[in-house]
Amino acid sequence: MRVLWANVEEVFREAAARWTLVAYASLSTLFILIFAVAVNLDVVDGALAGAKLFGKEVQMGSRSVDLDRLVLGFEAGFSGFLFVVATFLAVFATAHLVPRLQEKGTIDLYLSRPVGRVRLLLSRYAGGLLLAAANVLYLVGSMGLLIWWKTGVVHPRFFLGAAIILFTIAVLLAFAFLVGVVTSSTAVSIMGTYAVFFLAAILAAHTSIEAALSAEWAAQLVRSLYWVFPKTAQLAQATVFFVSAGEGFRHAPKIDFLPVYGSTALFGLASLGLAARLFSRKDF
Amino acid sequence: MTPLAIEARGLAKTYRKGLRGGGVRALDGIDLAVAPGEVFGLLGPNGAGKTTAVKILLGLTRPTAGEARLQGIAAARPESRRRVGYLPEGHRFPGYLTARQTLSIFGRMSGVAPALLSSRIPLLLERVRLSTWSDVKVKRFSKGMTQRLGLAAALVHEPDVLLLDEPTDGVDPVGRREIRDLLHEEARNGRAILLNSHLLSEIELTCDRVAVLRNGTVAAEGRIADLTASGFRYKLAGTGLDDGLVELFRSSGADVERVNGHLRLTARDAGHLNALVDAARGRGVLLTELSPLRSSLEDVFVDLVRSDGPVGGKETP
């Protein structure tokens, strides 16, 4: 445990020193403050009777809006936004962890300690994941509390939706670690991971792509890639769907739990496992 | 029986050059043995295999053949490094950490309890003259200070074996002397020290034994006094060392040269030396000094390195 916490402490200190943590927390705080100051709701008997945005009255006509549904809609939309932003920021803030560790003059300092290489790599991974989790929890937690303060409405599923975001970050971070071990380059790690994110999102439409392809082998390749890659688009959809209690993406195809989460988790485990194996066999 | 602190047998390493190419043989079956309490120097020109040997000892690189052990435990196993402190050449501690944080993090990574570290770190920083800099970020440190911090980090878990790569690099003369004293103190406390350095004068002043690596093999190994001994070569000083005496010495088979008013002579053996002294005294010479001449470690090193063609790793098919 000492090794784990020493690594986690170092990851957080580095994030603070590189202003990653400060910049992310500041941007999140700014976003929260804008929401806190700009939105003023007039709630009467659990329904929204009036609203002001940046001090200006929002025309609502004669109808009153069900506040619970309105909040749920906002939370679902915000979760979708957070899925993309938090994932990208997490990869950006942690992709350097392995390349920096492998730098000449640095790796010797770590590997000369009585710590197994796999343990060292997994400790860094845990540190990176905790850093990303701290960021996501800060944003989701603050926004949830703010919504509660403004409307008196609390939806636990808004907080729980962060788990799907963290799951996605964990898988992409594992891939970033694999690229980092192989290339020792932060830039390549970030670009490679973003490429996987987008390619996987495109592959969500694999049935349409396959239908458009004339060669069977090409269709087979697309289908294989779809099953190999993490299901980023479906996970974003699942986040919104979960937070909105089934209201969001009502007309979208149903998400099968096991294939989506299972194959994504497998991709993450395979990436981390391969990263650990390559790291433990590498000559420095 | 107490195991050797550092042991290498038949250690070989070939670095692959590419997928189809051959390789570069950095080490070609070296044997090393360092006992507890001994200061051992590893010398050699660039590319001789010194760093590769140290990296294998630390499990950073895997040997192609042979085996390495630290305190009897195979070097590939992390447990072998539990009682080993290492100062790499050109090390880079995270610049955002203070000296205290650096020692705390690396101490915990070596398995030291945080409570123990909080009492040990100030003493260690005092020992390497960094106590006033303990809460300053490492990025503000000079090269010499970084080096001293590296030494403190190598000692933070009170290891039994120290592997030091250029420990005095960038350190001023006073700091060098202090590091030397510190290493001698550690050796007196029973710690085995392997020193890898280009500064031959430092090695000469610090080490008990040395090994000179050349093209991945041990070209020479032994006590410094033995390696630098030059047979029956002596400096002879006194009054009345005239040309007649020089001729007399030469006629007896001695090799003689006059240097700055004294003579440098090489005798065949102890008997021949005594005969030369008797002859000098017989001619009324008043001797003021008769001392054996030694080669410097640098002379020995240069002779060894130049004796066998170009240096560097060997190409293998």
Coordinates of C-alpha atoms in Angstrom, one line a residue:
Chain A
M1 CA 0.0 0.0 0.0
R2 CA 2.9 2.4 0.7
V3 CA 4.0 2.1 -2.9
L4 CA 0.5 2.7 -4.2
W5 CA 0.0 5.8 -2.0
A6 CA 3.5 7.1 -2.8
N7 CA 2.7 6.9 -6.5
V8 CA -0.8 8.4 -6.1
E9 CA 0.7 11.3 -4.1
E10 CA 3.3 11.9 -6.8
V11 CA 0.6 11.8 -9.5
F12 CA -1.4 14.4 -7.7
R13 CA 1.6 16.6 -6.9
E14 CA 2.6 16.5 -10.5
A15 CA -0.9 17.4 -11.7
A16 CA -0.9 20.4 -9.4
A17 CA 2.6 21.4 -10.4
R18 CA 1.8 21.1 -14.1
W19 CA -1.4 23.2 -13.4
T20 CA -3.5 20.4 -14.9
L21 CA -5.4 20.0 -11.7
V22 CA -5.7 23.7 -11.1
A23 CA -6.8 24.5 -14.6
Y24 CA -9.4 21.8 -14.7
A25 CA -10.7 22.7 -11.3
S26 CA -10.8 26.4 -12.3
L27 CA -12.7 25.7 -15.5
S28 CA -15.1 23.5 -13.6
T29 CA -15.6 26.1 -10.9
L30 CA -16.1 28.8 -13.6
F31 CA -18.7 26.7 -15.2
I32 CA -20.5 26.0 -11.9
L33 CA -20.3 29.7 -11.0
I34 CA -21.8 30.8 -14.3
F35 CA -24.7 28.4 -13.8
A36 CA -25.1 29.5 -10.1
V37 CA -25.2 33.2 -11.0
A38 CA -27.0 33.1 -14.4
V39 CA -29.9 30.8 -13.7
N40 CA -32.6 31.9 -11.3
L41 CA -35.7 29.8 -11.1
D42 CA -39.0 30.6 -9.6
V43 CA -40.4 27.4 -8.2
V44 CA -44.0 27.3 -7.0
D45 CA -45.5 24.1 -5.5
G46 CA -42.8 21.9 -7.2
A47 CA -43.4 23.4 -10.6
L48 CA -41.4 26.0 -12.5
A49 CA -43.5 29.2 -12.6
G50 CA -40.8 31.5 -14.0
A51 CA -37.1 31.6 -14.9
K52 CA -34.4 34.2 -15.4
L53 CA -31.3 33.7 -17.5
F54 CA -28.5 36.3 -16.9
G55 CA -31.2 38.5 -15.3
K56 CA -33.6 38.3 -18.2
E57 CA -37.0 36.8 -17.9
V58 CA -37.5 33.6 -19.9
Q59 CA -40.9 33.6 -21.7
M60 CA -42.7 30.5 -20.6
G61 CA -46.2 31.4 -21.7
S62 CA -49.1 30.5 -19.5
R63 CA -48.0 26.9 -18.9
S64 CA -46.1 25.7 -15.8
V65 CA -43.3 23.2 -16.3
D66 CA -42.8 20.1 -14.3
L67 CA -39.6 20.9 -12.4
D68 CA -38.5 17.4 -11.8
R69 CA -38.7 16.6 -15.5
L70 CA -36.9 19.8 -16.4
V71 CA -34.0 19.1 -13.9
L72 CA -33.8 15.5 -15.2
G73 CA -33.5 16.8 -18.7
F74 CA -30.8 19.2 -17.8
E75 CA -28.9 16.6 -15.8
A76 CA -29.1 14.1 -18.7
G77 CA -27.9 16.7 -21.2
F78 CA -25.1 17.7 -18.9
S79 CA -24.1 14.1 -18.4
G80 CA -23.7 13.7 -22.1
F81 CA -21.6 16.8 -22.3
L82 CA -19.5 15.7 -19.3
F83 CA -19.0 12.3 -20.8
V84 CA -17.1 13.8 -23.7
V85 CA -15.3 16.7 -21.9
A86 CA -14.3 14.7 -18.8
T87 CA -13.0 11.8 -20.9
F88 CA -10.9 14.0 -23.1
L89 CA -9.6 16.0 -20.2
A90 CA -8.8 12.9 -18.2
V91 CA -6.7 11.4 -21.1
F92 CA -5.0 14.8 -21.7
A93 CA -4.2 15.1 -18.0
T94 CA -2.8 11.6 -17.5
A95 CA -1.4 10.4 -20.8
H96 CA 2.1 11.6 -19.8
L97 CA 2.3 9.4 -16.7
V98 CA 4.1 6.5 -18.5
P99 CA 6.2 8.4 -21.0
R100 CA 7.6 10.6 -18.2
L101 CA 8.2 7.5 -16.1
Q102 CA 10.2 5.9 -18.9
E103 CA 12.4 8.9 -19.4
K104 CA 16.2 8.3 -19.1
G105 CA 17.3 9.4 -15.7
T106 CA 13.9 8.9 -14.2
I107 CA 13.0 5.2 -14.8
D108 CA 16.2 4.1 -13.0
L109 CA 15.1 5.9 -9.9
Y110 CA 11.9 4.0 -9.8
L111 CA 12.9 0.6 -10.9
S112 CA 15.9 0.5 -8.5
R113 CA 13.4 0.4 -5.7
P114 CA 12.1 -3.0 -4.5
V115 CA 8.9 -2.7 -6.4
G116 CA 7.8 -5.1 -9.2
R117 CA 7.4 -3.4 -12.5
V118 CA 3.7 -4.5 -12.9
R119 CA 3.0 -3.1 -9.4
L120 CA 4.7 0.2 -10.3
L121 CA 2.7 0.5 -13.5
L122 CA -0.6 -0.3 -11.9
S123 CA 0.1 2.1 -9.1
R124 CA 0.6 4.9 -11.6
Y125 CA -2.6 3.8 -13.4
A126 CA -4.5 3.9 -10.1
G127 CA -3.0 7.4 -9.5
G128 CA -4.1 8.6 -12.9
L129 CA -7.6 7.1 -12.5
L130 CA -8.0 8.7 -9.0
L131 CA -7.0 12.0 -10.5
A132 CA -9.6 11.7 -13.2
A133 CA -12.2 10.5 -10.7
A134 CA -11.5 13.5 -8.5
N135 CA -12.1 15.9 -11.4
V136 CA -15.3 14.1 -12.5
L137 CA -16.6 13.9 -8.9
Y138 CA -15.9 17.6 -8.3
L139 CA -17.8 18.7 -11.4
V140 CA -20.8 16.3 -11.0
G141 CA -20.9 16.8 -7.2
S142 CA -20.8 20.6 -7.3
M143 CA -23.4 20.7 -10.1
G144 CA -25.6 18.3 -8.3
L145 CA -25.5 20.4 -5.1
L146 CA -26.1 23.5 -7.1
I147 CA -29.1 22.0 -8.8
W148 CA -30.4 21.0 -5.4
W149 CA -29.8 24.5 -4.0
K150 CA -31.6 26.2 -6.9
T151 CA -34.5 23.7 -7.3
G152 CA -34.7 21.6 -4.2
V153 CA -34.6 18.5 -6.6
V154 CA -32.0 15.7 -6.1
H155 CA -31.6 12.8 -8.5
P156 CA -29.1 10.2 -7.2
R157 CA -28.9 8.8 -10.7
F158 CA -27.2 12.0 -11.8
F159 CA -24.3 11.2 -9.4
L160 CA -24.3 7.5 -10.3
G161 CA -24.0 8.4 -14.0
A162 CA -20.4 9.4 -13.2
A163 CA -19.6 5.7 -12.8
I164 CA -20.2 5.1 -16.5
I165 CA -18.0 8.1 -17.3
L166 CA -15.3 6.8 -15.0
F167 CA -15.6 3.3 -16.6
T168 CA -14.9 4.8 -20.0
I169 CA -12.0 6.8 -18.7
A170 CA -10.5 3.7 -17.0
V171 CA -10.6 1.8 -20.4
L172 CA -9.2 4.7 -22.4
L173 CA -6.5 5.4 -19.8
A174 CA -5.5 1.7 -20.1
F175 CA -5.0 2.1 -23.8
A176 CA -3.1 5.4 -23.3
F177 CA -0.8 3.5 -20.9
L178 CA -0.3 0.8 -23.6
V179 CA 0.7 3.4 -26.2
G180 CA 2.9 5.1 -23.6
V181 CA 4.8 1.9 -22.8
V182 CA 5.4 1.2 -26.5
T183 CA 6.2 4.6 -27.8
S184 CA 7.3 6.6 -24.7
S185 CA 5.6 9.6 -26.2
T186 CA 2.9 11.6 -24.6
A187 CA 1.7 13.1 -27.9
V188 CA 1.3 9.7 -29.5
S189 CA -0.5 8.4 -26.4
I190 CA -3.0 11.3 -26.5
M191 CA -3.5 11.1 -30.3
G192 CA -3.8 7.3 -30.3
T193 CA -6.4 7.4 -27.5
Y194 CA -8.5 10.1 -29.1
A195 CA -8.3 8.2 -32.4
V196 CA -9.7 5.1 -30.7
F197 CA -12.4 7.2 -29.1
F198 CA -13.6 8.6 -32.5
L199 CA -13.0 5.4 -34.5
A200 CA -15.1 3.5 -31.9
A201 CA -17.8 6.1 -32.1
I202 CA -17.9 5.8 -35.9
L203 CA -17.9 2.0 -35.6
A204 CA -21.2 2.3 -33.7
A205 CA -22.8 2.5 -37.1
H206 CA -21.0 -0.6 -38.2
T207 CA -24.2 -2.2 -39.7
S208 CA -24.7 0.7 -42.0
I209 CA -21.0 0.7 -42.9
E210 CA -21.0 -3.0 -43.6
A211 CA -24.0 -2.7 -45.8
A212 CA -22.2 0.0 -47.9
L213 CA -19.2 -2.2 -48.4
S214 CA -19.1 -4.5 -51.4
A215 CA -16.2 -6.8 -50.3
E216 CA -17.2 -9.4 -47.6
W217 CA -13.7 -9.2 -46.1
A218 CA -14.0 -5.5 -45.6
A219 CA -17.4 -5.9 -43.9
Q220 CA -15.9 -8.6 -41.8
L221 CA -13.0 -6.3 -40.8
V222 CA -15.4 -3.5 -39.8
R223 CA -17.5 -6.0 -37.8
S224 CA -14.3 -7.3 -36.0
L225 CA -13.1 -3.8 -35.3
Y226 CA -16.5 -3.0 -33.8
W227 CA -16.2 -5.9 -31.4
V228 CA -12.6 -5.2 -30.5
F229 CA -12.9 -1.4 -29.9
P230 CA -14.5 0.1 -26.8
K231 CA -18.1 1.2 -27.4
T232 CA -17.7 4.9 -26.7
A233 CA -20.8 6.1 -28.5
Q234 CA -23.0 3.5 -26.8
L235 CA -21.5 4.4 -23.5
A236 CA -22.2 8.1 -24.0
Q237 CA -25.8 7.1 -24.9
A238 CA -26.0 4.8 -21.9
T239 CA -24.9 7.6 -19.6
V240 CA -27.6 10.0 -20.8
F241 CA -30.2 7.1 -20.8
F242 CA -29.3 6.1 -17.3
V243 CA -29.3 9.7 -15.9
S244 CA -32.6 10.6 -17.6
A245 CA -34.2 7.4 -16.2
G246 CA -34.9 6.2 -19.7
E247 CA -36.3 9.4 -21.1
G248 CA -33.2 10.4 -23.2
F249 CA -32.7 8.6 -26.5
R250 CA -36.2 7.1 -26.2
H251 CA -36.2 6.2 -29.8
A252 CA -32.6 5.0 -30.0
P253 CA -32.0 1.2 -30.2
K254 CA -31.8 -0.5 -26.8
I255 CA -28.3 -0.9 -25.4
D256 CA -27.4 -4.5 -24.6
F257 CA -25.6 -4.4 -21.3
L258 CA -23.2 -7.3 -21.7
P259 CA -21.9 -6.8 -25.2
V260 CA -21.3 -3.1 -24.7
Y261 CA -19.8 -3.1 -21.2
G262 CA -18.3 -6.5 -21.5
S263 CA -16.4 -5.9 -24.7
T264 CA -15.3 -2.4 -23.6
A265 CA -14.0 -3.8 -20.3
L266 CA -12.2 -6.6 -22.2
F267 CA -10.5 -4.0 -24.4
G268 CA -9.4 -2.1 -21.2
L269 CA -8.2 -5.2 -19.5
A270 CA -6.3 -6.4 -22.6
S271 CA -4.7 -3.0 -23.0
L272 CA -3.6 -2.8 -19.4
G273 CA -2.5 -6.5 -19.4
L274 CA -0.4 -6.0 -22.5
A275 CA 1.0 -2.7 -21.2
A276 CA 2.1 -4.5 -18.0
R277 CA 3.6 -7.4 -19.9
L278 CA 5.6 -5.1 -22.3
F279 CA 6.7 -2.8 -19.4
S280 CA 7.9 -5.8 -17.3
R281 CA 9.9 -7.2 -20.2
K282 CA 11.4 -3.9 -21.4
D283 CA 15.2 -3.2 -21.2
F284 CA 15.9 0.3 -19.9
Chain B
M1 CA 28.5 -18.0 5.4
T2 CA 27.6 -14.4 4.6
P3 CA 26.8 -14.0 0.9
L4 CA 28.7 -11.6 -1.3
A5 CA 27.0 -8.2 -1.4
I6 CA 27.4 -8.1 -5.2
E7 CA 28.1 -11.1 -7.4
A8 CA 28.1 -11.5 -11.2
R9 CA 29.1 -14.6 -13.0
G10 CA 29.6 -14.9 -16.8
L11 CA 27.4 -11.8 -17.3
A12 CA 26.8 -11.2 -21.0
K13 CA 24.5 -8.8 -22.8
T14 CA 23.9 -8.4 -26.5
Y15 CA 21.7 -5.5 -27.6
R16 CA 19.7 -6.2 -30.7
K17 CA 20.3 -3.7 -33.5
G18 CA 17.0 -4.3 -35.4
L19 CA 14.7 -7.1 -36.4
R20 CA 17.1 -8.6 -38.9
G21 CA 20.5 -7.2 -37.9
G22 CA 22.9 -8.8 -35.5
G23 CA 23.7 -7.1 -32.3
V24 CA 26.1 -5.2 -30.2
R25 CA 27.7 -7.2 -27.4
A26 CA 28.0 -4.8 -24.5
L27 CA 29.1 -7.4 -22.0
D28 CA 31.0 -10.5 -22.8
G29 CA 31.0 -12.8 -19.7
I30 CA 32.2 -10.7 -16.8
D31 CA 32.7 -11.9 -13.2
L32 CA 32.5 -9.5 -10.3
A33 CA 32.5 -10.0 -6.6
V34 CA 32.1 -7.3 -3.9
A35 CA 32.2 -8.2 -0.2
P36 CA 30.3 -6.3 2.5
G37 CA 32.3 -3.3 3.7
E38 CA 34.3 -3.1 0.4
V39 CA 34.4 -0.1 -1.9
F40 CA 34.8 -1.4 -5.4
G41 CA 35.4 0.8 -8.5
L42 CA 34.2 -0.1 -12.0
L43 CA 36.3 1.7 -14.6
G44 CA 36.3 1.7 -18.3
P45 CA 36.0 3.9 -21.4
N46 CA 32.7 4.9 -22.8
G47 CA 30.9 1.8 -24.2
A48 CA 33.0 -0.6 -22.1
G49 CA 29.8 -2.0 -20.5
K50 CA 29.9 -0.4 -17.1
T51 CA 26.4 1.0 -17.1
T52 CA 25.0 -2.2 -18.7
A53 CA 26.6 -4.2 -15.8
V54 CA 25.0 -1.9 -13.2
K55 CA 21.7 -2.0 -15.0
I56 CA 21.7 -5.8 -14.9
L57 CA 22.6 -5.8 -11.2
L58 CA 19.5 -3.6 -10.7
G59 CA 17.2 -5.6 -12.9
L60 CA 16.8 -2.7 -15.3
T61 CA 18.1 -4.8 -18.1
R62 CA 18.1 -8.5 -18.6
P63 CA 21.3 -10.4 -19.2
T64 CA 21.7 -12.5 -22.4
A65 CA 23.7 -15.0 -20.3
G66 CA 25.1 -15.4 -16.9
E67 CA 23.7 -14.4 -13.5
A68 CA 23.8 -11.5 -11.1
R69 CA 23.0 -11.6 -7.4
L70 CA 22.7 -9.0 -4.7
Q71 CA 23.1 -10.3 -1.2
G72 CA 22.5 -13.8 -2.6
I73 CA 19.2 -12.9 -4.3
A74 CA 18.8 -13.0 -8.1
A75 CA 19.0 -9.5 -9.4
A76 CA 15.9 -10.0 -11.5
R77 CA 13.8 -10.3 -8.4
P78 CA 12.5 -7.0 -6.9
E79 CA 13.3 -8.3 -3.3
S80 CA 17.0 -8.1 -4.3
R81 CA 16.7 -4.3 -4.3
R82 CA 15.2 -4.1 -0.8
R83 CA 18.6 -3.3 0.8
V84 CA 20.1 -1.6 -2.3
G85 CA 20.6 2.1 -2.8
Y86 CA 21.2 3.4 -6.3
L87 CA 22.4 6.7 -7.6
P88 CA 22.1 6.7 -11.4
E89 CA 24.1 9.0 -13.7
G90 CA 22.2 12.0 -14.9
H91 CA 19.2 11.2 -12.6
R92 CA 16.2 13.4 -12.8
F93 CA 14.1 13.7 -9.7
P94 CA 10.6 15.3 -10.3
G95 CA 11.3 19.0 -10.3
Y96 CA 7.9 19.8 -8.6
L97 CA 8.9 17.9 -5.5
T98 CA 10.8 19.4 -2.6
A99 CA 13.9 17.6 -1.2
R100 CA 11.8 16.4 1.7
Q101 CA 8.9 15.2 -0.5
T102 CA 11.4 13.4 -2.8
L103 CA 12.9 11.5 0.1
S104 CA 9.5 10.7 1.5
I105 CA 8.1 9.3 -1.8
F106 CA 11.2 7.3 -2.7
G107 CA 11.6 6.1 0.9
R108 CA 8.0 4.8 1.0
M109 CA 8.6 3.1 -2.4
S110 CA 11.5 1.4 -0.7
G111 CA 9.2 0.1 2.0
V112 CA 10.1 2.5 4.8
A113 CA 7.3 3.5 7.2
P114 CA 6.2 7.1 7.1
A115 CA 6.8 7.6 10.8
L116 CA 10.4 6.4 10.5
L117 CA 10.9 8.6 7.5
S118 CA 9.8 11.8 9.3
S119 CA 12.7 11.3 11.8
R120 CA 15.2 10.0 9.3
I121 CA 14.8 12.6 6.5
P122 CA 16.0 15.7 8.4
L123 CA 19.1 13.8 9.6
L124 CA 19.8 12.6 6.1
L125 CA 19.4 16.1 4.6
E126 CA 21.7 17.4 7.3
R127 CA 24.3 14.8 6.3
V128 CA 24.3 15.8 2.7
R129 CA 24.3 19.6 3.6
L130 CA 20.8 20.2 2.2
S131 CA 18.9 20.8 5.5
T132 CA 18.3 24.5 4.7
W133 CA 16.9 23.5 1.3
S134 CA 14.6 20.8 2.5
D135 CA 11.4 22.6 1.5
V136 CA 12.7 24.1 -1.8
K137 CA 11.6 22.5 -5.1
V138 CA 14.2 20.3 -6.7
K139 CA 14.0 22.3 -10.0
R140 CA 15.7 25.2 -8.1
F141 CA 18.7 23.0 -7.2
S142 CA 22.2 23.3 -8.7
K143 CA 23.7 20.1 -10.2
G144 CA 25.8 19.5 -7.2
M145 CA 22.8 19.8 -4.9
T146 CA 20.8 17.5 -7.0
Q147 CA 23.7 15.0 -6.8
R148 CA 23.7 15.3 -3.0
L149 CA 20.0 14.8 -3.0
G150 CA 20.4 11.7 -5.1
L151 CA 22.9 10.3 -2.6
A152 CA 20.4 11.0 0.2
A153 CA 17.7 9.2 -1.8
A154 CA 20.0 6.2 -2.3
L155 CA 20.6 6.1 1.5
V156 CA 17.0 6.8 2.7
H157 CA 16.2 3.1 3.4
E158 CA 19.6 2.5 5.0
P159 CA 20.7 0.0 2.3
D160 CA 23.5 -2.6 2.7
V161 CA 24.7 -2.2 -0.8
L162 CA 25.2 1.1 -2.7
L163 CA 25.6 1.3 -6.4
L164 CA 26.7 4.8 -7.4
D165 CA 27.1 6.1 -10.9
E166 CA 29.3 9.2 -11.0
P167 CA 28.4 10.3 -7.5
T168 CA 30.7 13.4 -7.6
D169 CA 29.6 14.5 -11.0
G170 CA 29.1 18.3 -10.9
V171 CA 30.1 18.5 -7.2
D172 CA 32.6 21.1 -6.1
P173 CA 35.9 20.0 -4.5
V174 CA 34.7 20.4 -0.9
G175 CA 31.5 18.6 -1.7
R176 CA 33.5 15.8 -3.4
R177 CA 35.6 15.4 -0.2
E178 CA 32.5 15.2 1.9
I179 CA 31.0 12.6 -0.4
R180 CA 34.2 10.6 -0.2
D181 CA 34.2 10.8 3.6
L182 CA 30.5 9.8 3.6
L183 CA 31.3 6.7 1.4
H184 CA 34.2 5.7 3.6
E185 CA 31.9 6.0 6.7
E186 CA 29.3 3.8 5.0
A187 CA 31.9 1.2 4.1
R188 CA 33.2 1.2 7.7
N189 CA 29.6 0.5 8.7
G190 CA 29.7 -2.7 6.6
R191 CA 28.1 -1.4 3.4
A192 CA 29.3 -2.6 0.1
I193 CA 29.8 0.1 -2.4
L194 CA 30.2 -0.2 -6.2
L195 CA 31.4 3.0 -7.7
N196 CA 31.2 3.7 -11.4
S197 CA 33.1 6.8 -12.4
H198 CA 35.3 8.4 -15.0
L199 CA 37.1 10.4 -12.3
L200 CA 40.1 8.1 -11.8
S201 CA 41.5 10.3 -9.0
E202 CA 38.3 9.9 -7.1
I203 CA 38.3 6.2 -7.6
E204 CA 41.9 6.0 -6.5
L205 CA 41.1 7.9 -3.3
T206 CA 37.9 6.1 -2.6
C207 CA 38.1 2.4 -3.7
D208 CA 39.7 -0.6 -2.2
R209 CA 39.6 -2.6 -5.4
V210 CA 38.8 -1.9 -9.0
A211 CA 37.9 -3.7 -12.2
V212 CA 38.7 -2.1 -15.6
L213 CA 36.2 -3.1 -18.3
R214 CA 37.2 -3.0 -21.9
N215 CA 35.0 -4.1 -24.8
G216 CA 32.7 -5.9 -22.4
T217 CA 35.3 -7.9 -20.6
V218 CA 37.3 -7.4 -17.4
A219 CA 40.7 -6.3 -18.6
A220 CA 42.2 -6.0 -15.1
E221 CA 41.0 -6.4 -11.6
G222 CA 42.6 -6.1 -8.2
R223 CA 43.6 -3.8 -5.4
I224 CA 44.7 -0.4 -6.6
A225 CA 48.1 -0.7 -4.9
D226 CA 48.7 -4.0 -6.8
L227 CA 47.6 -2.5 -10.1
T228 CA 49.7 0.6 -9.8
A229 CA 52.8 -1.1 -8.5
S230 CA 55.6 -0.8 -11.2
G231 CA 58.1 -3.5 -10.3
F232 CA 61.5 -2.3 -8.8
R233 CA 61.2 1.3 -9.9
Y234 CA 62.5 3.8 -7.3
K235 CA 63.2 7.4 -6.8
L236 CA 66.6 8.0 -5.4
A237 CA 67.5 11.5 -4.0
G238 CA 70.6 12.7 -2.2
T239 CA 73.9 14.6 -2.6
G240 CA 76.6 13.6 -5.0
L241 CA 74.4 11.9 -7.6
D242 CA 76.9 12.7 -10.4
D243 CA 77.3 11.3 -13.9
G244 CA 79.9 8.8 -12.8
L245 CA 77.3 7.2 -10.5
V246 CA 74.7 7.1 -13.3
E247 CA 77.3 5.4 -15.5
L248 CA 78.1 2.9 -12.7
F249 CA 74.4 2.1 -12.3
R250 CA 73.9 1.6 -16.0
S251 CA 77.0 -0.6 -16.3
S252 CA 75.4 -2.9 -13.6
G253 CA 72.3 -3.3 -15.8
A254 CA 70.0 -0.8 -14.1
D255 CA 67.8 1.6 -16.1
V256 CA 68.5 5.1 -14.9
E257 CA 67.2 8.6 -15.8
R258 CA 67.9 11.9 -14.1
V259 CA 64.7 13.9 -13.3
N260 CA 64.7 17.3 -11.4
G261 CA 67.9 16.6 -9.5
H262 CA 67.0 13.0 -8.4
L263 CA 67.4 9.7 -10.1
R264 CA 64.7 7.3 -11.3
L265 CA 66.1 3.8 -11.5
T266 CA 64.7 0.4 -12.3
A267 CA 66.5 -2.5 -10.6
R268 CA 66.2 -6.2 -11.6
D269 CA 65.3 -7.3 -8.0
A270 CA 65.7 -6.5 -4.4
G271 CA 69.3 -7.8 -4.4
H272 CA 70.2 -5.6 -7.4
L273 CA 68.6 -2.6 -5.7
N274 CA 70.7 -3.1 -2.5
A275 CA 73.9 -3.5 -4.6
L276 CA 73.1 -0.2 -6.2
V277 CA 72.6 1.5 -2.9
D278 CA 75.8 0.1 -1.5
A279 CA 77.7 1.3 -4.6
A280 CA 76.3 4.8 -4.2
R281 CA 77.2 4.9 -0.5
G282 CA 80.6 3.6 -1.4
R283 CA 81.1 6.7 -3.6
G284 CA 80.2 8.9 -0.6
V285 CA 76.6 9.7 -1.7
L286 CA 74.4 10.9 1.2
L287 CA 71.0 9.4 0.5
T288 CA 68.0 11.5 1.5
E289 CA 65.2 9.5 -0.1
L290 CA 64.7 6.1 -1.6
S291 CA 61.0 5.5 -2.4
P292 CA 59.2 3.1 -4.7
L293 CA 57.6 4.6 -7.8
R294 CA 54.1 3.8 -8.7
S295 CA 52.1 4.3 -11.8
S296 CA 49.0 6.4 -11.3
L297 CA 45.6 4.7 -11.8
E298 CA 45.3 6.9 -14.9
D299 CA 48.5 5.4 -16.4
V300 CA 47.3 1.9 -15.8
F301 CA 43.9 2.7 -17.2
V302 CA 45.2 4.4 -20.3
D303 CA 47.7 1.5 -20.9
L304 CA 44.9 -1.1 -20.6
V305 CA 42.6 0.8 -22.9
R306 CA 45.2 1.5 -25.6
S307 CA 46.6 -2.0 -25.5
D308 CA 43.9 -3.7 -27.6
G309 CA 42.6 -1.7 -30.6
P310 CA 39.5 0.5 -30.7
V311 CA 37.1 0.6 -27.7
G312 CA 33.3 0.1 -27.7
G313 CA 30.8 -2.7 -27.8
K314 CA 31.7 -5.6 -30.1
E315 CA 29.5 -6.2 -33.2
T316 CA 28.1 -9.7 -33.4
P317 CA 26.7 -11.3 -36.6

